[in-house]
Every structure is written in structure tokens, then in C-alpha cells.
Backbone as a printed PyTorch tensor [residue, N CA C, xyz], in Angstrom:
tensor([[[-37.5570,  51.9550, -16.1160],
         [-37.7410,  51.2860, -14.8190],
         [-38.4390,  49.9420, -14.9930]],

        [[-39.3920,  49.8900, -15.9790],
         [-40.1250,  48.6610, -16.1870],
         [-39.2540,  47.5050, -16.6470]],

        [[-38.0710,  47.8080, -17.2340],
         [-37.2140,  46.7430, -17.7320],
         [-36.4920,  46.0110, -16.6150]],

        [[-36.3750,  46.6370, -15.4580],
         [-35.5360,  46.0650, -14.4160],
         [-36.3190,  45.0940, -13.5500]],

        [[-35.8560,  43.8340, -13.4470],
         [-36.5030,  42.8990, -12.5320],
         [-36.2170,  43.2950, -11.0930]],

        [[-37.1410,  42.9720, -10.2040],
         [-36.9910,  43.2810,  -8.7920],
         [-36.7320,  41.9910,  -8.0410]],

        [[-35.6710,  41.9340,  -7.2660],
         [-35.3870,  40.7640,  -6.4540],
         [-35.7170,  41.1040,  -5.0090]],

        [[-36.5300,  40.2980,  -4.3840],
         [-36.9370,  40.5840,  -3.0200],
         [-37.1530,  39.2800,  -2.2760]],

        [[-36.9240,  39.2840,  -0.9970],
         [-37.2250,  38.1070,  -0.1850],
         [-38.5810,  38.3200,   0.4890]],

        [[-38.9710,  37.9370,   0.6490],
         [-40.2560,  38.0040,   1.2520],
         [-40.6060,  37.3740,   2.5940]],

        [[-55.6610,  27.1570,  -9.7380],
         [-55.5880,  27.2120, -11.0540],
         [-54.3650,  26.6970, -11.7900]],

        [[-53.6450,  25.9480, -12.0000],
         [-52.5780,  25.4050, -12.8080],
         [-52.9180,  25.6190, -14.2900]],

        [[-51.8900,  25.8300, -15.1490],
         [-52.1430,  26.0200, -16.5660],
         [-50.9240,  25.7100, -17.3790]],

        [[-51.0980,  25.3290, -18.6500],
         [-49.9770,  25.2140, -19.5710],
         [-49.6030,  26.5800, -20.1170]],

        [[-48.5690,  26.6660, -20.9620],
         [-47.9910,  27.9480, -21.3010],
         [-47.9790,  28.2960, -22.7760]],

        [[-48.8770,  27.7510, -23.5830],
         [-48.8830,  28.0870, -24.9910],
         [-49.3890,  29.4970, -25.2290]],

        [[-49.3780,  29.9620, -26.4930],
         [-49.7430,  31.3390, -26.7940],
         [-51.2050,  31.6700, -26.5420]],

        [[-52.0620,  30.6630, -26.3840],
         [-53.4660,  30.9400, -26.0830],
         [-53.8610,  30.3250, -24.7470]],

        [[-52.9250,  30.3350, -23.8010],
         [-53.1160,  29.5140, -22.6100],
         [-54.1860,  30.0390, -21.6630]],

        [[-54.6340,  31.3060, -21.7970],
         [-55.6920,  31.7650, -20.9020],
         [-56.9320,  30.8980, -21.0720]],

        [[-57.1570,  30.3940, -22.2930],
         [-58.2950,  29.5230, -22.5300],
         [-58.1160,  28.1770, -21.8370]],

        [[-56.8910,  27.8840, -21.4110],
         [-56.6010,  26.5900, -20.8190],
         [-56.6040,  26.6220, -19.2830]],

        [[-56.9750,  27.7720, -18.6900],
         [-57.0480,  27.8170, -17.2340],
         [-58.0130,  26.7500, -16.7230]],

        [[-57.6480,  26.1490, -15.6200],
         [-58.5040,  25.1480, -14.9900],
         [-59.3710,  25.8360, -13.9460]],

        [[-60.6730,  25.6430, -14.0310],
         [-61.5870,  26.2370, -13.0560],
         [-61.3690,  25.5380, -11.7200]],

        [[-61.0140,  26.3130, -10.6990],
         [-60.5150,  25.7490,  -9.4550],
         [-61.5460,  24.8650,  -8.7530]],

        [[-62.8050,  25.2940,  -8.7160],
         [-63.8190,  24.5040,  -8.0170],
         [-63.9630,  23.1200,  -8.6660]],

        [[-63.9250,  23.0910, -10.0160],
         [-64.0410,  21.8120, -10.7260],
         [-62.8200,  20.9360, -10.4710]],

        [[-61.6360,  21.5590, -10.4530],
         [-60.4140,  20.7990, -10.1910],
         [-60.4340,  20.2050,  -8.7910]],

        [[-60.8380,  21.0020,  -7.8100],
         [-60.8770,  20.5250,  -6.4300],
         [-61.8560,  19.3760,  -6.2790]],

        [[-62.9860,  19.4740,  -6.9950],
         [-63.9820,  18.3990,  -6.9350],
         [-63.4380,  17.1210,  -7.5710]],

        [[-62.8070,  17.2670,  -8.7490],
         [-62.2960,  16.1090,  -9.4690],
         [-61.1610,  15.4270,  -8.7030]],

        [[-60.2520,  16.2340,  -8.1600],
         [-59.0840,  15.7020,  -7.4510],
         [-59.3680,  15.4350,  -5.9720]],

        [[-60.5820,  15.7970,  -5.5270],
         [-60.9440,  15.6650,  -4.1120],
         [-59.9560,  16.4270,  -3.2220]],

        [[-59.6890,  17.6760,  -3.6440],
         [-58.7720,  18.5480,  -2.9120],
         [-59.5790,  19.4460,  -1.9880]],

        [[-59.0950,  19.6230,  -0.7930],
         [-59.7450,  20.5250,   0.1500],
         [-58.6570,  21.3420,   0.8540]],

        [[-58.7340,  22.6810,   0.7160],
         [-57.7700,  23.5480,   1.3690],
         [-58.2770,  23.9360,   2.7510]],

        [[-57.3770,  23.9670,   3.7130],
         [-57.7650,  24.4130,   5.0540],
         [-57.8640,  25.9290,   5.0720]],

        [[-58.5370,  26.4520,   6.0870],
         [-58.6440,  27.8950,   6.2180],
         [-57.2690,  28.5260,   6.4140]],

        [[-56.3840,  27.8290,   7.0970],
         [-55.0240,  28.3350,   7.2970],
         [-54.2790,  28.4260,   5.9640]],

        [[-54.4330,  27.4160,   5.1120],
         [-53.7940,  27.4430,   3.8010],
         [-54.3330,  28.5800,   2.9460]],

        [[-55.6420,  28.7800,   2.9930],
         [-56.2410,  29.8740,   2.2290],
         [-55.7350,  31.2220,   2.7270]],

        [[-55.6480,  31.3750,   4.0400],
         [-55.1850,  32.6390,   4.6190],
         [-53.7300,  32.9120,   4.2430]],

        [[-52.9050,  31.8620,   4.2350],
         [-51.5010,  32.0210,   3.8470],
         [-51.3890,  32.4780,   2.4050]],

        [[-52.1540,  31.8480,   1.5270],
         [-52.1400,  32.2250,   0.1150],
         [-52.5470,  33.6910,  -0.0600]],

        [[-53.5910,  34.1060,   0.6350],
         [-54.0510,  35.4920,   0.5230],
         [-53.0120,  36.4680,   1.0770]],

        [[-52.3130,  36.0800,   2.1530],
         [-51.2700,  36.9560,   2.7030],
         [-50.1220,  37.1300,   1.7140]],

        [[-49.7580,  36.0450,   1.0260],
         [-48.6820,  36.1330,   0.0380],
         [-49.1050,  37.0600,  -1.1040]],

        [[-50.3130,  36.8830,  -1.5910],
         [-50.7860,  37.7550,  -2.6790],
         [-50.7930,  39.2140,  -2.2490]],

        [[-51.2050,  39.4640,  -1.0230],
         [-51.2530,  40.8410,  -0.5410],
         [-49.8480,  41.4050,  -0.3780]],

        [[-48.9090,  40.5770,   0.0870],
         [-47.5140,  41.0260,   0.2180],
         [-46.9300,  41.3730,  -1.1500]],

        [[-47.2190,  40.5500,  -2.1520],
         [-46.7510,  40.8340,  -3.5010],
         [-47.3560,  42.1290,  -4.0240]],

        [[-48.5990,  42.3490,  -3.7230],
         [-49.2610,  43.5940,  -4.1370],
         [-48.5530,  44.8080,  -3.5380]],

        [[-48.1780,  44.7230,  -2.2710],
         [-47.4850,  45.8320,  -1.6240],
         [-46.1250,  46.1020,  -2.2440]],

        [[-45.3880,  45.0400,  -2.5710],
         [-44.0610,  45.1920,  -3.1780],
         [-44.1790,  45.8430,  -4.5550]],

        [[-45.1100,  45.3560,  -5.3740],
         [-45.2910,  45.9220,  -6.7090],
         [-45.7440,  47.3750,  -6.6140]],

        [[-46.6110,  47.6680,  -5.6790],
         [-47.0820,  49.0360,  -5.4710],
         [-45.9190,  49.9820,  -5.1700]],

        [[-45.0550,  49.5850,  -4.2610],
         [-43.9260,  50.4430,  -3.8830],
         [-42.9050,  50.5620,  -5.0120]],

        [[-42.6400,  49.4640,  -5.7060],
         [-41.6260,  49.4760,  -6.7560],
         [-42.0110,  50.3860,  -7.9150]],

        [[-43.2830,  50.3630,  -8.2910],
         [-43.7020,  51.1080,  -9.4650],
         [-44.4510,  52.3970,  -9.1280]],

        [[-44.5380,  52.7210,  -7.8540],
         [-45.1440,  53.9830,  -7.4630],
         [-46.6360,  54.0490,  -7.7080]],

        [[-47.3100,  52.9140,  -7.6100],
         [-48.7620,  52.8600,  -7.7960],
         [-49.4220,  52.7770,  -6.4200]],

        [[-50.3480,  53.6780,  -6.0930],
         [-51.0430,  53.5470,  -4.8030],
         [-51.6420,  52.1440,  -4.6680]],

        [[-51.4450,  51.5220,  -3.5180],
         [-51.8550,  50.1350,  -3.3570],
         [-53.3430,  49.9410,  -3.6030]],

        [[-54.1530,  50.9140,  -3.2290],
         [-55.5960,  50.7900,  -3.4380],
         [-55.9730,  50.8040,  -4.9170]],

        [[-55.0770,  51.3560,  -5.7570],
         [-55.3450,  51.4040,  -7.1960],
         [-54.8190,  50.1670,  -7.9190]],

        [[-54.0500,  49.3560,  -7.2120],
         [-53.4540,  48.1610,  -7.8070],
         [-54.3310,  46.9590,  -7.4530]],

        [[-55.0350,  46.4390,  -8.4310],
         [-56.0540,  45.4280,  -8.1890],
         [-55.5540,  44.0500,  -8.6190]],

        [[-56.0250,  43.0270,  -7.9120],
         [-55.6200,  41.6580,  -8.2190],
         [-56.1740,  41.2100,  -9.5660]],

        [[-55.2870,  40.6340, -10.3720],
         [-55.6580,  39.9990, -11.6340],
         [-55.5080,  38.4910, -11.4240]],

        [[-55.3160,  37.7340, -12.4850],
         [-55.1080,  36.2940, -12.3550],
         [-53.8970,  35.9980, -11.4750]],

        [[-53.9660,  34.9120, -10.7540],
         [-52.7870,  34.3450, -10.1040],
         [-52.8560,  32.8330, -10.3030]],

        [[-51.6940,  32.2170, -10.4740],
         [-51.6730,  30.7840, -10.7270],
         [-50.3060,  30.2150, -10.3900]],

        [[-50.2830,  28.9150, -10.1260],
         [-49.0470,  28.1800,  -9.9260],
         [-48.6640,  27.5200, -11.2460]],

        [[-47.3950,  27.6200, -11.6230],
         [-46.8890,  26.8830, -12.7700],
         [-46.0250,  25.7340, -12.2710]],

        [[-46.1890,  24.5920, -12.8910],
         [-45.5180,  23.3580, -12.4730],
         [-44.9510,  22.7430, -13.7470]],

        [[-43.6470,  22.9780, -14.0090],
         [-43.0210,  22.5260, -15.2460],
         [-42.1520,  21.3100, -14.9420]],

        [[-42.5110,  20.1870, -15.5160],
         [-41.8230,  18.9170, -15.2680],
         [-40.8890,  18.6150, -16.4330]],

        [[-39.5830,  18.5460, -16.1560],
         [-38.6010,  18.3290, -17.2020],
         [-38.6930,  16.9740, -17.8660]],

        [[-39.3740,  16.0210, -17.2400],
         [-39.4570,  14.6670, -17.8040],
         [-40.6290,  14.5090, -18.7630]],

        [[-41.4780,  15.5310, -18.8850],
         [-42.6600,  15.4190, -19.7380],
         [-42.4470,  16.1510, -21.0480]],

        [[-42.8750,  15.5180, -22.1400],
         [-42.7860,  16.1230, -23.4570],
         [-44.0300,  16.9690, -23.7220]],

        [[-43.8480,  18.0220, -24.5250],
         [-44.9850,  18.8620, -24.9020],
         [-45.8690,  18.1110, -25.8920]],

        [[-47.1420,  17.9930, -25.5730],
         [-48.0800,  17.2870, -26.4510],
         [-48.8150,  18.2340, -27.3920]],

        [[-49.0140,  19.4690, -26.9650],
         [-49.6970,  20.4610, -27.7950],
         [-48.9270,  21.7720, -27.6900]],

        [[-49.2930,  22.7300, -28.5260],
         [-48.6330,  24.0320, -28.4990],
         [-48.8350,  24.7210, -27.1510]],

        [[-49.9260,  24.3960, -26.4570],
         [-50.1910,  25.0010, -25.1560],
         [-49.1880,  24.5540, -24.0940]],

        [[-48.5140,  23.4430, -24.3460],
         [-47.5080,  22.9450, -23.4030],
         [-46.1300,  23.5420, -23.6640]],

        [[-45.9850,  24.2770, -24.7570],
         [-44.6760,  24.8040, -25.1450],
         [-44.4450,  26.1590, -24.4710]],

        [[-44.0590,  26.0900, -23.2220],
         [-43.9220,  27.2840, -22.3840],
         [-42.7260,  28.1470, -22.7620]],

        [[-41.8300,  27.6640, -23.6140],
         [-40.5540,  28.3300, -23.8700],
         [-40.6230,  29.4140, -24.9400]],

        [[-41.7880,  29.6460, -25.5410],
         [-41.8910,  30.6630, -26.5810],
         [-41.8620,  32.0750, -25.9830]],

        [[-41.2280,  33.0050, -26.7040],
         [-41.2240,  34.4020, -26.2740],
         [-42.6270,  34.9890, -26.3550]],

        [[-42.9740,  35.8170, -25.3760],
         [-44.2940,  36.4510, -25.3700],
         [-44.2670,  37.6640, -24.4500]],

        [[-45.3310,  38.4340, -24.4780],
         [-45.5660,  39.4710, -23.4700],
         [-46.8560,  39.1100, -22.7480]],

        [[-46.9220,  39.4110, -21.4670],
         [-48.0580,  38.9480, -20.6690],
         [-49.3570,  39.6520, -21.0310]],

        [[-49.2930,  40.9550, -21.3580],
         [-50.5200,  41.6640, -21.7090],
         [-51.1440,  41.0620, -22.9600]],

        [[-50.3050,  40.7170, -23.9390],
         [-50.8190,  40.1040, -25.1610],
         [-51.3300,  38.6950, -24.8890]],

        [[-50.6190,  37.9480, -24.0690],
         [-50.9770,  36.5500, -23.8520],
         [-52.2080,  36.3900, -22.9720]],

        [[-52.3250,  37.2060, -21.9280],
         [-53.4170,  37.0220, -20.9670],
         [-54.5310,  38.0590, -21.1140]],

        [[-54.2250,  39.1940, -21.7510],
         [-55.2710,  40.1590, -22.0570],
         [-55.5100,  41.2340, -21.0200]],

        [[-55.2050,  40.9750, -19.7580],
         [-55.5470,  41.9330, -18.7010],
         [-54.3420,  42.3840, -17.8750]],

        [[-53.2530,  41.6330, -17.8970],
         [-52.1090,  41.9430, -17.0260],
         [-51.5490,  43.3400, -17.3160]],

        [[-51.2430,  44.0990, -16.2460],
         [-50.4830,  45.3440, -16.3630],
         [-49.1540,  45.2540, -15.6230]],

        [[-49.1500,  44.5290, -14.5130],
         [-47.9250,  44.2860, -13.7440],
         [-47.8890,  42.7980, -13.3960]],

        [[-46.7320,  42.1850, -13.5780],
         [-46.5680,  40.7560, -13.3140],
         [-45.5540,  40.5470, -12.2030]],

        [[-45.8710,  39.6940, -11.2580],
         [-44.8950,  39.2840, -10.2480],
         [-44.7680,  37.7600, -10.3070]],

        [[-43.5390,  37.2970, -10.1720],
         [-43.2430,  35.8730, -10.2910],
         [-42.4150,  35.4660,  -9.0760]],

        [[-42.9900,  34.6410,  -8.2060],
         [-42.3340,  34.1930,  -6.9850],
         [-41.8880,  32.7470,  -7.1700]],

        [[-40.5770,  32.5080,  -7.0950],
         [-40.0640,  31.1580,  -7.2980],
         [-40.2300,  30.3190,  -6.0410]],

        [[-40.6710,  29.0830,  -6.2420],
         [-40.8700,  28.1390,  -5.1500],
         [-39.9460,  26.9320,  -5.2730]],

        [[-38.9560,  27.0340,  -6.1480],
         [-37.9380,  25.9990,  -6.3140],
         [-36.6720,  26.6740,  -6.8250]],

        [[-35.5550,  25.9350,  -6.8070],
         [-34.2470,  26.5260,  -7.0690],
         [-33.5200,  25.8060,  -8.1990]],

        [[-32.9540,  26.6110,  -9.1150],
         [-32.1680,  26.0740, -10.2130],
         [-30.9710,  25.2870,  -9.6910]],

        [[-30.7190,  24.1530, -10.3300],
         [-29.6160,  23.2220, -10.0400],
         [-29.8110,  22.4220,  -8.7530]],

        [[-30.7810,  22.7850,  -7.9320],
         [-31.1360,  21.9530,  -6.7820],
         [-32.3780,  21.1260,  -7.0970]],

        [[-33.4290,  21.8170,  -7.5290],
         [-34.6980,  21.1400,  -7.8220],
         [-34.8690,  20.8190,  -9.3060]],

        [[-34.1570,  21.5330, -10.1550],
         [-34.3180,  21.3500, -11.5980],
         [-33.1250,  21.9710, -12.3230]],

        [[-32.9920,  21.6370, -13.6100],
         [-32.0030,  22.2530, -14.4960],
         [-32.7390,  22.9280, -15.6410]],

        [[-32.1230,  23.9830, -16.1980],
         [-32.8060,  24.7760, -17.2090],
         [-33.7820,  25.7160, -16.5180]],

        [[-34.8000,  26.1740, -17.2490],
         [-35.8690,  26.9430, -16.6340],
         [-35.5400,  28.3700, -16.2610]],

        [[-34.4250,  28.9240, -16.7720],
         [-34.1320,  30.3270, -16.4800],
         [-35.1640,  31.2260, -17.1490]],

        [[-35.4650,  32.3290, -16.5000],
         [-36.3960,  33.3250, -17.0250],
         [-35.5610,  34.3450, -17.7950]],

        [[-35.8830,  34.5840, -19.0650],
         [-35.0620,  35.4450, -19.9080],
         [-35.8710,  36.6340, -20.4200]],

        [[-35.4350,  37.8440, -20.0400],
         [-35.9770,  39.0560, -20.6430],
         [-35.2850,  39.2570, -21.9850]],

        [[-36.0670,  39.3300, -23.0700],
         [-35.5170,  39.5370, -24.3990],
         [-35.5420,  41.0280, -24.7630]],

        [[-34.6610,  41.4620, -25.6630],
         [-34.6950,  42.8640, -26.0870],
         [-36.0580,  43.2330, -26.6690]],

        [[-36.5570,  44.3820, -26.2940],
         [-37.8770,  44.8220, -26.7750],
         [-37.7840,  45.6110, -28.0670]],

        [[-36.5770,  46.1090, -28.3880],
         [-36.4190,  46.9570, -29.5610],
         [-36.7780,  48.4000, -29.3070]],

        [[-37.1370,  48.7370, -28.0680],
         [-37.5390,  50.1010, -27.7360],
         [-36.3550,  50.9870, -27.3750]],

        [[-35.2260,  50.3750, -26.9970],
         [-34.0640,  51.1440, -26.5890],
         [-32.8230,  50.6010, -27.3030]],

        [[-31.9320,  51.5010, -27.6530],
         [-30.7060,  51.0920, -28.3250],
         [-29.7930,  50.3410, -27.3520]],

        [[-29.1470,  49.3090, -27.8360],
         [-28.1830,  48.5860, -27.0200],
         [-28.7840,  47.5820, -26.0550]],

        [[-30.0630,  47.2730, -26.2030],
         [-30.6810,  46.2780, -25.3250],
         [-30.0740,  44.8980, -25.5500]],

        [[-30.0390,  44.1140, -24.5080],
         [-29.5700,  42.7410, -24.6250],
         [-30.4310,  41.8540, -23.7330]],

        [[-30.3880,  40.5770, -23.9970],
         [-31.1550,  39.6320, -23.1860],
         [-30.5790,  39.5770, -21.7740]],

        [[-31.4650,  39.4540, -20.7900],
         [-31.0610,  39.3470, -19.3910],
         [-31.7270,  38.1120, -18.7980]],

        [[-30.9290,  37.1880, -18.2780],
         [-31.4600,  35.9530, -17.6880],
         [-31.5470,  36.0820, -16.1780]],

        [[-32.6340,  35.5930, -15.6130],
         [-32.8430,  35.5750, -14.1650],
         [-32.7730,  34.1290, -13.6910]],

        [[-31.9190,  33.8630, -12.7360],
         [-31.7680,  32.5040, -12.2140],
         [-32.8360,  32.2310, -11.1600]],

        [[-33.6970,  31.2520, -11.4010],
         [-34.7140,  30.9170, -10.4070],
         [-34.0860,  30.4550,  -9.0860]],

        [[-34.5880,  30.9840,  -7.9910],
         [-34.1080,  30.6080,  -6.6670],
         [-35.2710,  30.7220,  -5.6910]],

        [[-35.4260,  29.7340,  -4.8260],
         [-36.5480,  29.7340,  -3.8900],
         [-36.6430,  31.0770,  -3.1630]],

        [[-37.8490,  31.6490,  -3.1600],
         [-38.1680,  32.9040,  -2.4800],
         [-37.6900,  34.1350,  -3.2320]],

        [[-37.1880,  33.9800,  -4.4460],
         [-36.8120,  35.1410,  -5.2590],
         [-38.0490,  35.6430,  -5.9890]],

        [[-38.1920,  36.9510,  -6.0060],
         [-39.3320,  37.5770,  -6.6630],
         [-38.8520,  38.4220,  -7.8360]],

        [[-39.4990,  38.2550,  -8.9740],
         [-39.2700,  39.0820, -10.1510],
         [-40.5600,  39.8430, -10.4330]],

        [[-40.4720,  41.1660, -10.5880],
         [-41.6550,  41.9740, -10.8710],
         [-41.3550,  42.8880, -12.0480]],

        [[-42.3200,  43.0280, -12.9520],
         [-42.0850,  43.8350, -14.1500],
         [-43.4170,  44.2620, -14.7560]],

        [[-43.3690,  45.3380, -15.5610],
         [-44.5550,  45.7370, -16.2970],
         [-44.8030,  44.7080, -17.3950]],

        [[-46.0640,  44.5120, -17.7340],
         [-46.4500,  43.3180, -18.4890],
         [-46.5550,  43.5000, -19.9940]],

        [[-46.3280,  44.7100, -20.5000],
         [-46.6130,  44.9760, -21.9080],
         [-45.3660,  44.7670, -22.7820]],

        [[-45.3610,  45.3900, -23.9580],
         [-44.3650,  45.1250, -24.9990],
         [-42.9460,  45.4820, -24.5940]],

        [[-42.7690,  46.2850, -23.5470],
         [-41.4220,  46.6440, -23.1000],
         [-40.7060,  45.4840, -22.4170]],

        [[-41.4280,  44.4120, -22.1060],
         [-40.8350,  43.2800, -21.3980],
         [-41.1680,  41.9320, -22.0390]],

        [[-40.7670,  41.7130, -23.3070],
         [-40.9290,  40.3690, -23.8700],
         [-40.0150,  39.4030, -23.1210]],

        [[-40.4710,  38.1830, -22.9370],
         [-39.6770,  37.2330, -22.1650],
         [-40.0450,  35.7970, -22.5380]],

        [[-39.2500,  34.8760, -22.0310],
         [-39.4890,  33.4650, -22.2540],
         [-38.8410,  32.6820, -21.1160]],

        [[-39.1100,  31.4030, -21.0690],
         [-38.5160,  30.5040, -20.0800],
         [-37.7180,  29.4400, -20.8160]],

        [[-36.4770,  29.2330, -20.4000],
         [-35.6740,  28.1640, -20.9890],
         [-36.3250,  26.8090, -20.6820]],

        [[-36.1300,  25.8470, -21.5680],
         [-36.6840,  24.5150, -21.3520],
         [-36.1050,  23.8940, -20.0830]],

        [[-36.9510,  23.2570, -19.3130],
         [-36.5150,  22.5180, -18.1190],
         [-36.0670,  21.1360, -18.5690]],

        [[-34.8280,  20.7810, -18.2500],
         [-34.2750,  19.5040, -18.7040],
         [-34.2990,  18.4170, -17.6340]],

        [[-34.4460,  18.8230, -16.3780],
         [-34.4830,  17.8550, -15.2740],
         [-35.2580,  18.4570, -14.1140]],

        [[-35.9990,  17.6040, -13.4020],
         [-36.6780,  18.0490, -12.1940],
         [-37.9540,  18.8290, -12.4680]],

        [[-38.4250,  19.5380, -11.4310],
         [-39.6940,  20.2670, -11.5060],
         [-39.4720,  21.7110, -11.0650]],

        [[-39.8680,  22.6230, -11.9060],
         [-39.7700,  24.0620, -11.6380],
         [-41.1550,  24.5600, -11.2160]],

        [[-41.2580,  25.1260, -10.0240],
         [-42.5420,  25.6000,  -9.5060],
         [-42.4450,  27.0860,  -9.1960]],

        [[-43.4640,  27.8250,  -9.5840],
         [-43.4890,  29.2650,  -9.3220],
         [-44.9340,  29.7240,  -9.1730]],

        [[-45.1000,  30.8210,  -8.4560],
         [-46.4000,  31.4700,  -8.3200],
         [-46.3680,  32.7640,  -9.1180]],

        [[-47.2750,  32.9030, -10.0730],
         [-47.4380,  34.1480, -10.8040],
         [-48.6520,  34.8780, -10.2520]],

        [[-48.4530,  36.1310,  -9.8700],
         [-49.5590,  36.9690,  -9.4050],
         [-49.5240,  38.2590, -10.2150]],

        [[-50.5920,  38.5230, -10.9380],
         [-50.6490,  39.6950, -11.8060],
         [-51.5790,  40.7490, -11.2060]],

        [[-51.3990,  41.9820, -11.6700],
         [-52.1840,  43.1020, -11.1550],
         [-52.5870,  44.0160, -12.3010]],

        [[-53.6960,  44.7050, -12.0960],
         [-54.2010,  45.6600, -13.0660],
         [-54.7160,  46.8910, -12.3200]],

        [[-54.7860,  48.0000, -13.0240],
         [-55.3950,  49.2160, -12.4520],
         [-56.7850,  49.4450, -13.0370]],

        [[-57.2470,  48.5230, -13.8460],
         [-58.5390,  48.6270, -14.4980],
         [-59.5830,  47.8920, -13.6670]],

        [[-60.4840,  48.6400, -13.0520],
         [-61.4720,  48.0440, -12.1540],
         [-62.3990,  47.0750, -12.8780]],

        [[-62.7420,  47.3840, -14.1320],
         [-63.6350,  46.5080, -14.8950],
         [-62.9680,  45.1640, -15.1540]],

        [[-61.6790,  45.1950, -15.5230],
         [-60.9530,  43.9510, -15.7550],
         [-60.8180,  43.1560, -14.4690]],

        [[-60.5080,  43.8510, -13.3690],
         [-60.3470,  43.1640, -12.0890],
         [-61.6460,  42.4980, -11.6600]],

        [[-62.7670,  43.1530, -11.9370],
         [-64.0690,  42.5990, -11.5420],
         [-64.4100,  41.3310, -12.3100]],

        [[-63.7620,  41.1450, -13.4780],
         [-64.0440,  39.9540, -14.2770],
         [-63.3040,  38.7280, -13.7610]],

        [[-62.3740,  38.9130, -12.8200],
         [-61.5960,  37.8080, -12.2710],
         [-62.3570,  37.2030, -11.0980]],

        [[-62.5370,  35.9080, -11.1170],
         [-63.2650,  35.2420, -10.0420],
         [-62.4580,  35.2040,  -8.7650]],

        [[-63.0710,  34.7980,  -7.6490],
         [-62.3630,  34.7090,  -6.3700],
         [-61.3070,  33.6270,  -6.4000]],

        [[-60.2760,  33.7740,  -5.5510],
         [-59.1840,  32.8000,  -5.5030],
         [-59.7090,  31.4190,  -5.1210]],

        [[-60.6390,  31.3750,  -4.1930],
         [-61.2230,  30.1080,  -3.7500],
         [-62.7320,  30.1880,  -3.9270]],

        [[-63.2420,  29.6940,  -5.0580],
         [-64.6820,  29.7950,  -5.3270],
         [-65.4960,  29.1090,  -4.2390]],

        [[-66.6710,  29.6580,  -3.9350],
         [-67.5290,  28.9930,  -2.9460],
         [-68.0000,  27.6530,  -3.4710]],

        [[-68.4340,  26.7980,  -2.5560],
         [-68.9330,  25.4860,  -2.9650],
         [-70.1270,  25.6350,  -3.8960]],

        [[-70.2220,  24.7090,  -4.8140],
         [-71.3760,  24.7090,  -5.7020],
         [-72.6240,  24.3590,  -4.8950]],

        [[-73.8110,  24.8200,  -5.3540],
         [-75.0510,  24.5850,  -4.5920],
         [-75.2760,  23.1300,  -4.2290]],

        [[-74.9960,  22.2140,  -5.1780],
         [-75.2400,  20.8020,  -4.8830],
         [-74.2790,  20.2890,  -3.8150]],

        [[-73.0390,  20.8330,  -3.7920],
         [-72.0720,  20.4180,  -2.7740],
         [-72.4950,  20.9170,  -1.4150]],

        [[-72.9900,  22.1650,  -1.3720],
         [-73.4110,  22.7270,  -0.1040],
         [-74.5880,  21.9340,   0.4790]],

        [[-75.5230,  21.5370,  -0.4170],
         [-76.6660,  20.7650,   0.0360],
         [-76.2290,  19.4260,   0.5980]],

        [[-75.2490,  18.7930,  -0.0690],
         [-74.7570,  17.5070,   0.4020],
         [-74.1010,  17.6540,   1.7690]],

        [[-73.3460,  18.7720,   1.9400],
         [-72.6910,  19.0050,   3.2110],
         [-73.6770,  19.2050,   4.3260]],

        [[-74.7590,  19.9590,   4.0440],
         [-75.7720,  20.1930,   5.0650],
         [-76.4910,  18.8930,   5.4250]],

        [[-76.7810,  18.0770,   4.4010],
         [-77.4620,  16.7940,   4.6630],
         [-76.6040,  15.9010,   5.5200]],

        [[-75.3090,  15.9070,   5.2370],
         [-74.3830,  15.0890,   6.0230],
         [-74.3210,  15.5710,   7.4510]],

        [[-74.3740,  16.8990,   7.6390],
         [-74.2770,  17.4440,   9.0000],
         [-75.5230,  17.0610,   9.8100]],

        [[-76.6820,  17.1000,   9.1380],
         [-77.9240,  16.7530,   9.8380],
         [-77.9220,  15.2900,  10.2280]],

        [[-77.4580,  14.4470,   9.2990],
         [-77.4230,  13.0210,   9.5810],
         [-76.4970,  12.7310,  10.7450]]])
């Protein structure tokens, strides 16, 4: 069952083999880029994550309360940019549990469409070697298409190189390990103490 992708309608990082170390801390990114999310935007993001959690729960028969949020991130692959380091080489085969360390279930929600927004970029499940007669299976990215799968060695995969345009997707992972889930920070970190003080001073003024 874990081999079958699920199609349903419903932090940025590079993709090298050690890319968990390359996660961008959201509060620092927002400060540097002067990004501010509205409460409505935050609520929408949380609703999407919760909807994905429900779909994965039903598909794999895991009680929703036992399925805990792991990392989630947006991937933004630009076909016009060359890879500068191994961390930018997103096309290598990998398994998510090995690459990220905590993933047990992975969901991938496409936010752009092949041949409309970009070329290349197909998601390819590679043979795991666990079953006789396995073959590679390619998933065509399409806006609002969801792919969900177990994250360990039974599902090695890769992404074809993007040759044109920008491929955007939301990855939301889940774990049943409470200790691992507790190590994941909040989706929207609270303001840093110095920022909060500045905001209060501005309000008083």
C-alpha cells in the first residue's frame, strides 16, 4: 500500500543529500526579507496542513490524533538557475526518512502544473528492490494534485531536472513519534524579544 501514490483534490530549502542542515529559520528569513504574514494567511496555511493530515490518516489507517506534524516546507525549483553546490542538486534519488531523519509519512501538494508553469520536474518513484517486478513510476505535477506515501526505504524517489519555468510544491511530513514531533518548531515562530519590544515602543509612541 505504501508504494501507491494518492491523488486527491483538495521555510524554503535546497534539495541536496544533507539538506535538513540547510533549512532556513523562518523568523530570521522574515526579518531579513521584511516579510509579514497576515492572520488570514497563517490560518489558511494551518487549514491546508490539517487537511493533509486528515487525508494521510485515512489513506494509511492511522488515527489522526496519532499522526503528528513533522517538517513542512515550500520547494521552489527554478529551471533557469544552475546548481552551485550539492545541496542544490534536487534530482538525486533518496528516501525521506534517511534524508530528513524524522519523516514517516510524506505528502506533496503541487502548486504549479507541468507544461504550463514549467517543463521537467516529474516526481519519479524508483524501484525499491523489495518486490519482484518493480518498475519506476512517474507522477506528473499538476496544480492541486496530492501525492502521499510512506517515507522509508520502500519509496525511493527523485525529481527530474526542471528545464524551464518554476516548479512550486508544499511538502508536509508526519510522524507518529511524539518525541520527534516535539523537536519541530512552530510553523510561525513568535516574534523575537527585541522585535516585540520595538513593536510595543512604537505602539506607545
